[in-house]
């Protein structure tokens, strides 16, 4: 597979490590009242879609950036590759 | 009598004679021959035995589709079994031998299987060896194993070297026949970067095998000119002897280049190179493969594919027989007759299954329409064929054509499913063809030369302009537009005798009928039940025939029956090529610590930890057992001072304004209160609450920290820290950079360590307990100015320091530490002594952090701060992880002090049965403590902290041990920590 | 003390060898400094780097040479760079830190890396055997930087000239990395 890195262009997937569902960015607040339930959902309950899936990939042998790769799990077609940091900020994550 | 079947013409160089051996017999051929063409030139028709029945078999084709002529090439450690004689390029001194027979090729003991064939029908494995059950291991399996296998490996290490590589191009053209050359020319002229790969050593594909003309030139001459033109283009790379074997995601292709297989010796060069080709677009010009017709006795040597017969005549100047007959159901078969007659070869008869054919002149040949072959004769070679009308024709070579199958393989590798085209009676590429691929020429079902060239050009032109290159209108090509009429004909029915479908796996028409009758009525099931198409040739000549016969059986059309699809590789890839350089010592990289060579000079014994080599212990003269060395290293360190290379620990430099806050979130315990010049021990949890790593972090400056990780988890911790900083808290001001390799770091441990270091660090640096207490850190210099980092931490429980210098000073540093340490009798110690001392001290390590243990289990429950939100603290609160009977890290001593403990033992109460239900925990680490004089262990046992003094059994069923042990504190040595704080 | 100074030892002992159509040698005089941007600090860092070292911040996948050619700044990651100094006297990181003050976070990386210089007509062909990134001149011009995996080792390739590359890899596996490049050179003969 080839991942089109937003800064570095097309790179072989062998340079990357795949973590899984991009929803891992949305870490709940650990101090909320229902934190245990939220973390249970966050950590253990994930979709496994046959089709479009947003995944976290780490450019371990490259610039060490975390990427959000939108990929079709059936055809392996890649629709979009974004810097996870930007995605996280768009989701409202900051400090 | 040499080469009595050689005629004039062709592309072999008659001025160069090559000598070779087949089954020990010396023969001659020419440059440009394959082993098969040279064998045929010498009249060798019988070249092997079939897999199941050991039937005598001859050369069937002239290409990679060959099912029969598999030979072992070369000998000894270089021997390569299952080489297709039809693709093996002849070289001087080549030695080949036939396979699959005991005694000689002509008289094969195993051919007895042929007489037993009535019992060896489809699915015979499943049926025959079922009963009696007790026979399987003792009788059936050994018998099957003895007869199984195709060829034999040498059993010796492969003496050749192999390599891998990466090629990038705009357009990959697979196959260099008419379509491929046309595509490469168009693409090359546009300026696009082009790779043109072909499995043959002679570029041109069937242009070299036919007698077509292009623009008045012979096909061969046109191909030669095209190659010349392409070679002059800098943006074009021509790769002969290169098989593109797989099409993978996003334009990635696998290819194998056979660099030296055609030479007597590799001469130190890689024998084969496995290439990964990254293409933006690809044009598949893989041509087509002729298919046979099934009829009784169709496997005798001398029966061949019709186009292959004329390939031998046209390209190699070899005739496979002197009285040739043709059996066809399509116009193409007639071309074999015409070409041979033109070369003066006697063609005895042409039989066409069709009743209405507008056929060419075939002077001297008997022509029979609506006719078929119903029987053949000849023991080890064809002697005659019997017609349906009853008469026999004497012939030594029968050329058979059942039509052409486009080579769709690479179009299927991403689940493209070929579709049936009735007009050419063949499957063509269909379904999801790999993105960015076009198929041109015979591979797409365009079976005429002019179509092939036109398609190759237009595919390349379209792709070139897609990629922003300009193409110009090309001159018109004048190429023959040959007849391609066909009326599909699969097998001769109603005649007695076995008709073969898959020659390599010995599958017959009857086997397919049996399979269908027994309910194996889908193509996928048929394949598995009969093994049709599952041999090393992957059914290149058999698959479509088998499917068509199944369709006949099930009453469907071939289109309805559909086809199985193909997986990579297109042809077999040697394991050696897949391994490439990754063998023996080079299987993976080796990491050395900066003072590795010093340790070597001391005779250290090394242990692999991940990719690292670490000194395990340093044997001294007179020490016969590793325990003697390790016991000494521990005792000497505790008595005076020891030095251990700890450079392998992961080191991560962390910079920024928010590092304290960041560390608070990635460590379970508090860090933002850490002062400059101080170190804190930290525990790292996974988000699910399990401990996965631990280490220390030192604050060297206001905005500069250095984290250490365990050797094994350095990369993982780094990845997780990057995740936290980029994905979880993207606006924290934190930068990370790994510095593991940058520093040579040594633990200097023992009561005399401070005195030793006073001779090392700059004299102005105050090492006193007051100025530089336990868990202090500083940047200083050593030995007159070399920059250094000093950490007062202890893993051994002794007064200890870790001192780091830039890696390139590592060896010199170790030598100097040892020489200034002489007055203290400083002892180097290895990872084994390190491990003993950490068990004595009750520190947990990798054995304890096994992916199941929480801070609570480790006795550090209170370290997990409840005042902040850090990774893992919420889920560490899960009730199941906090049960009152949770296992707790404890120490264990054998009640009988001379007893030895084993790691992996499970704890049971006295008298309890050894069942899972009674299991109370496990022993994770053990050591012999020279300090205490007996074996000690660390382990986890339910409520261990409340049960100190209790005796339980440590039962190790694997090693057959059952030892009574006392539960004690895990801190066997100096539990108050007086020594390390001293 | 009789022998007060420690002796530095190049990771590959100062290896240098001529191959057919290529030369491979260990670059032993290189100092490597890590430089990172504080938040919203790019402009200040850019100014300081230019003023103090004559360096322009490089774009992703590239590097810039200083006007006097003694320093090269290499893009490493967002907001992170390596500065490579040839034959620097004294600890380069201290100097950079002193010059850049608060405009950057600075760390010494010199000993983290082994550096090989590969040059000659066969250089590209040799890299083709181990480097998955396209190093052809048209795709990878002078100054180009690619951090990737070669033979399971992390590595940074920098094109220094038309036929010359600087290769950086972890110093602990220096011998394996050298072996990988040597093997490639032997195999392309």
GROMACS .gro file of N, CA and C in nm, chain B residues 502-562:
model
  183
  597UNK      N    1  -0.529  -3.194  -1.642
  597UNK     CA    2  -0.415  -3.134  -1.575
  597UNK      C    3  -0.303  -3.237  -1.577
  598UNK      N    4  -0.201  -3.210  -1.656
  598UNK     CA    5  -0.094  -3.309  -1.675
  598UNK      C    6  -0.008  -3.322  -1.550
  599UNK      N    7   0.014  -3.211  -1.482
  599UNK     CA    8   0.108  -3.217  -1.371
  599UNK      C    9   0.048  -3.291  -1.252
  600UNK      N   10  -0.079  -3.270  -1.226
  600UNK     CA   11  -0.143  -3.339  -1.115
  600UNK      C   12  -0.222  -3.461  -1.159
  601UNK      N   13  -0.208  -3.498  -1.286
  601UNK     CA   14  -0.273  -3.619  -1.337
  601UNK      C   15  -0.423  -3.620  -1.313
  602UNK      N   16  -0.489  -3.513  -1.351
  602UNK     CA   17  -0.635  -3.509  -1.339
  602UNK      C   18  -0.694  -3.537  -1.477
  603UNK      N   19  -0.791  -3.630  -1.482
  603UNK     CA   20  -0.848  -3.670  -1.609
  603UNK      C   21  -0.991  -3.617  -1.624
  604UNK      N   22  -1.042  -3.631  -1.746
  604UNK     CA   23  -1.181  -3.592  -1.773
  604UNK      C   24  -1.275  -3.669  -1.681
  605UNK      N   25  -1.241  -3.796  -1.660
  605UNK     CA   26  -1.326  -3.879  -1.576
  605UNK      C   27  -1.328  -3.828  -1.431
  606UNK      N   28  -1.212  -3.784  -1.383
  606UNK     CA   29  -1.206  -3.731  -1.246
  606UNK      C   30  -1.303  -3.615  -1.228
  607UNK      N   31  -1.313  -3.532  -1.332
  607UNK     CA   32  -1.401  -3.416  -1.322
  607UNK      C   33  -1.547  -3.461  -1.321
  608UNK      N   34  -1.576  -3.562  -1.403
  608UNK     CA   35  -1.712  -3.615  -1.403
  608UNK      C   36  -1.746  -3.675  -1.267
  609UNK      N   37  -1.650  -3.747  -1.208
  609UNK     CA   38  -1.672  -3.808  -1.076
  609UNK      C   39  -1.698  -3.699  -0.972
  610UNK      N   40  -1.615  -3.597  -0.977
  610UNK     CA   41  -1.631  -3.488  -0.879
  610UNK      C   42  -1.769  -3.425  -0.892
  611UNK      N   43  -1.811  -3.401  -1.015
  611UNK     CA   44  -1.942  -3.339  -1.037
  611UNK      C   45  -2.052  -3.431  -0.985
  612UNK      N   46  -2.036  -3.561  -1.012
  612UNK     CA   47  -2.137  -3.658  -0.967
  612UNK      C   48  -2.144  -3.662  -0.815
  613UNK      N   49  -2.030  -3.644  -0.751
  613UNK     CA   50  -2.028  -3.653  -0.605
  613UNK      C   51  -2.064  -3.521  -0.538
  614UNK      N   52  -2.101  -3.424  -0.620
  614UNK     CA   53  -2.156  -3.301  -0.563
  614UNK      C   54  -2.062  -3.184  -0.560
  615UNK      N   55  -1.940  -3.203  -0.612
  615UNK     CA   56  -1.845  -3.091  -0.613
  615UNK      C   57  -1.869  -3.011  -0.740
  616UNK      N   58  -1.975  -2.929  -0.736
  616UNK     CA   59  -2.027  -2.871  -0.860
  616UNK      C   60  -1.995  -2.724  -0.876
  617UNK      N   61  -1.912  -2.668  -0.790
  617UNK     CA   62  -1.869  -2.531  -0.816
  617UNK      C   63  -1.721  -2.535  -0.853
  618UNK      N   64  -1.679  -2.432  -0.926
  618UNK     CA   65  -1.541  -2.433  -0.975
  618UNK      C   66  -1.440  -2.438  -0.860
  619UNK      N   67  -1.472  -2.366  -0.751
  619UNK     CA   68  -1.379  -2.364  -0.638
  619UNK      C   69  -1.367  -2.502  -0.573
  620UNK      N   70  -1.481  -2.572  -0.562
  620UNK     CA   71  -1.478  -2.704  -0.499
  620UNK      C   72  -1.412  -2.807  -0.590
  621UNK      N   73  -1.441  -2.794  -0.719
  621UNK     CA   74  -1.383  -2.887  -0.815
  621UNK      C   75  -1.230  -2.882  -0.806
  622UNK      N   76  -1.179  -2.760  -0.800
  622UNK     CA   77  -1.035  -2.739  -0.797
  622UNK      C   78  -0.974  -2.811  -0.677
  623UNK      N   79  -1.038  -2.792  -0.561
  623UNK     CA   80  -0.980  -2.850  -0.440
  623UNK      C   81  -0.998  -3.001  -0.434
  624UNK      N   82  -1.109  -3.050  -0.485
  624UNK     CA   83  -1.135  -3.193  -0.475
  624UNK      C   84  -1.050  -3.274  -0.572
  625UNK      N   85  -1.035  -3.220  -0.694
  625UNK     CA   86  -0.960  -3.297  -0.793
  625UNK      C   87  -0.813  -3.255  -0.797
  626UNK      N   88  -0.779  -3.143  -0.737
  626UNK     CA   89  -0.647  -3.078  -0.743
  626UNK      C   90  -0.615  -3.025  -0.882
  627UNK      N   91  -0.715  -3.014  -0.970
  627UNK     CA   92  -0.688  -2.957  -1.103
  627UNK      C   93  -0.645  -2.811  -1.087
  628UNK      N   94  -0.535  -2.776  -1.148
  628UNK     CA   95  -0.488  -2.637  -1.145
  628UNK      C   96  -0.411  -2.603  -1.020
  629UNK      N   97  -0.379  -2.703  -0.937
  629UNK     CA   98  -0.312  -2.671  -0.810
  629UNK      C   99  -0.167  -2.714  -0.807
  630UNK      N  100  -0.112  -2.750  -0.922
  630UNK     CA  101   0.029  -2.789  -0.927
  630UNK      C  102   0.116  -2.665  -0.948
  631UNK      N  103   0.243  -2.688  -0.971
  631UNK     CA  104   0.335  -2.574  -0.979
  631UNK      C  105   0.308  -2.486  -1.100
  632UNK      N  106   0.242  -2.540  -1.203
  632UNK     CA  107   0.209  -2.457  -1.320
  632UNK      C  108   0.080  -2.381  -1.297
  633UNK      N  109   0.018  -2.402  -1.181
  633UNK     CA  110  -0.107  -2.334  -1.145
  633UNK      C  111  -0.210  -2.344  -1.256
  634UNK      N  112  -0.208  -2.457  -1.325
  634UNK     CA  113  -0.313  -2.485  -1.422
  634UNK      C  114  -0.317  -2.393  -1.541
  635UNK      N  115  -0.200  -2.342  -1.583
  635UNK     CA  116  -0.202  -2.247  -1.695
  635UNK      C  117  -0.261  -2.310  -1.820
  636UNK      N  118  -0.240  -2.440  -1.841
  636UNK     CA  119  -0.301  -2.504  -1.957
  636UNK      C  120  -0.429  -2.579  -1.919
  637UNK      N  121  -0.453  -2.602  -1.789
  637UNK     CA  122  -0.560  -2.692  -1.748
  637UNK      C  123  -0.686  -2.624  -1.699
  638UNK      N  124  -0.672  -2.506  -1.635
  638UNK     CA  125  -0.787  -2.449  -1.563
  638UNK      C  126  -0.912  -2.432  -1.645
  639UNK      N  127  -0.899  -2.363  -1.758
  639UNK     CA  128  -1.018  -2.330  -1.835
  639UNK      C  129  -1.082  -2.456  -1.890
  640UNK      N  130  -0.996  -2.549  -1.931
  640UNK     CA  131  -1.046  -2.678  -1.980
  640UNK      C  132  -1.126  -2.748  -1.870
  641UNK      N  133  -1.071  -2.751  -1.750
  641UNK     CA  134  -1.140  -2.818  -1.639
  641UNK      C  135  -1.275  -2.752  -1.610
  642UNK      N  136  -1.279  -2.620  -1.614
  642UNK     CA  137  -1.404  -2.548  -1.588
  642UNK      C  138  -1.507  -2.578  -1.695
  643UNK      N  139  -1.460  -2.580  -1.821
  643UNK     CA  140  -1.552  -2.606  -1.931
  643UNK      C  141  -1.610  -2.746  -1.918
  644UNK      N  142  -1.527  -2.840  -1.877
  644UNK     CA  143  -1.576  -2.979  -1.861
  644UNK      C  144  -1.675  -2.987  -1.745
  645UNK      N  145  -1.649  -2.910  -1.638
  645UNK     CA  146  -1.744  -2.909  -1.526
  645UNK      C  147  -1.877  -2.849  -1.574
  646UNK      N  148  -1.867  -2.744  -1.656
  646UNK     CA  149  -1.989  -2.682  -1.707
  646UNK      C  150  -2.070  -2.784  -1.788
  647UNK      N  151  -1.999  -2.863  -1.869
  647UNK     CA  152  -2.068  -2.967  -1.947
  647UNK      C  153  -2.140  -3.063  -1.853
  648UNK      N  154  -2.072  -3.099  -1.743
  648UNK     CA  155  -2.129  -3.194  -1.648
  648UNK      C  156  -2.252  -3.137  -1.578
  649UNK      N  157  -2.247  -3.008  -1.548
  649UNK     CA  158  -2.356  -2.950  -1.469
  649UNK      C  159  -2.463  -2.888  -1.558
  650UNK      N  160  -2.440  -2.895  -1.688
  650UNK     CA  161  -2.539  -2.844  -1.781
  650UNK      C  162  -2.544  -2.692  -1.789
  651UNK      N  163  -2.436  -2.626  -1.741
  651UNK     CA  164  -2.433  -2.480  -1.751
  651UNK      C  165  -2.347  -2.440  -1.870
  652UNK      N  166  -2.355  -2.311  -1.905
  652UNK     CA  167  -2.259  -2.261  -2.002
  652UNK      C  168  -2.131  -2.225  -1.926
  653UNK      N  169  -2.021  -2.212  -2.001
  653UNK     CA  170  -1.896  -2.177  -1.934
  653UNK      C  171  -1.910  -2.039  -1.868
  654UNK      N  172  -1.981  -1.949  -1.934
  654UNK     CA  173  -2.001  -1.815  -1.877
  654UNK      C  174  -2.071  -1.824  -1.743
  655UNK      N  175  -2.171  -1.913  -1.735
  655UNK     CA  176  -2.245  -1.928  -1.609
  655UNK      C  177  -2.157  -1.993  -1.502
  656UNK      N  178  -2.078  -2.090  -1.545
  656UNK     CA  179  -1.992  -2.162  -1.450
  656UNK      C  180  -1.891  -2.065  -1.388
  657UNK      N  181  -1.839  -1.975  -1.471
  657UNK     CA  182  -1.742  -1.877  -1.421
  657UNK      C  183  -1.608  -1.944  -1.391
   0.00000   0.00000   0.00000
